[in-house]
Protein backbone atom coordinates (compact mmCIF):
# COMPACT_ATOMS: atom_id res chain seq x y z
CA MET A 1 90.00 109.85 93.12
CA LYS A 2 92.48 107.58 92.44
CA TYR A 3 95.64 107.56 90.02
CA VAL A 4 97.98 104.72 89.06
CA CYS A 5 101.43 105.06 88.51
CA ASP A 6 102.09 103.80 84.79
CA ALA A 7 105.64 102.68 85.57
CA CYS A 8 104.86 100.37 88.69
CA GLY A 9 101.47 100.15 89.58
CA LEU A 10 101.65 102.58 92.51
CA GLU A 11 98.13 103.71 93.40
CA TYR A 12 97.68 107.69 95.04
CA ASP A 13 94.15 107.93 96.15
CA GLU A 14 93.77 111.15 97.08
CA GLU A 15 91.43 110.73 100.16
CA LEU A 16 94.34 108.79 101.87
CA GLY A 17 97.32 110.73 100.81
CA ASP A 18 100.64 109.93 101.65
CA PRO A 19 101.50 110.82 105.36
CA GLU A 20 104.95 109.01 105.19
CA ASN A 21 105.65 111.38 102.67
CA GLY A 22 104.47 114.62 103.58
CA ILE A 23 101.00 114.43 101.65
CA ALA A 24 98.00 115.49 103.86
CA PRO A 25 94.79 113.01 103.37
CA GLY A 26 92.34 114.87 101.25
CA THR A 27 95.14 116.27 99.14
CA LYS A 28 94.17 116.26 95.38
CA PHE A 29 96.45 114.95 92.57
CA GLU A 30 96.86 118.40 90.94
CA ASP A 31 97.22 120.30 93.96
CA LEU A 32 100.71 117.53 94.45
CA PRO A 33 103.87 119.74 93.95
CA GLU A 34 104.82 119.99 90.32
CA ASP A 35 108.19 118.12 91.32
CA PHE A 36 106.40 114.99 92.85
CA GLU A 37 107.93 111.55 92.21
CA CYS A 38 106.35 108.38 92.75
CA PRO A 39 107.68 107.27 96.16
CA LEU A 40 108.18 103.42 94.56
CA CYS A 41 110.14 104.03 91.50
CA GLY A 42 110.83 108.09 91.28
CA VAL A 43 109.11 108.86 88.28
CA GLY A 44 107.44 112.01 87.84
CA LYS A 45 103.38 113.52 88.22
CA ASP A 46 103.02 113.27 84.01
CA MET A 47 103.30 109.05 84.45
CA PHE A 48 99.94 108.71 86.55
CA SER A 49 96.83 108.05 85.10
CA LYS A 50 93.49 108.04 86.81
CA ALA A 51 92.38 104.65 87.64
CA ASP A 52 89.12 103.21 86.29
C-alpha cells in the first residue's frame, strides 16, 4: 500500500519503508509512530492519504 503526503506529494510505500529515516521496509503506515512527520515538509501523519 502507498500513501501520499497531501501537502507536498511525497509517497510512502509500505514495501520500501524509509530506511534513511529509520523506518524498516515492510512497515505498515498505521504502525508508524504517532509523531511521524513527512521527511520533506514536516506535516503530521494525518496529512497523508491512501494512493490510488
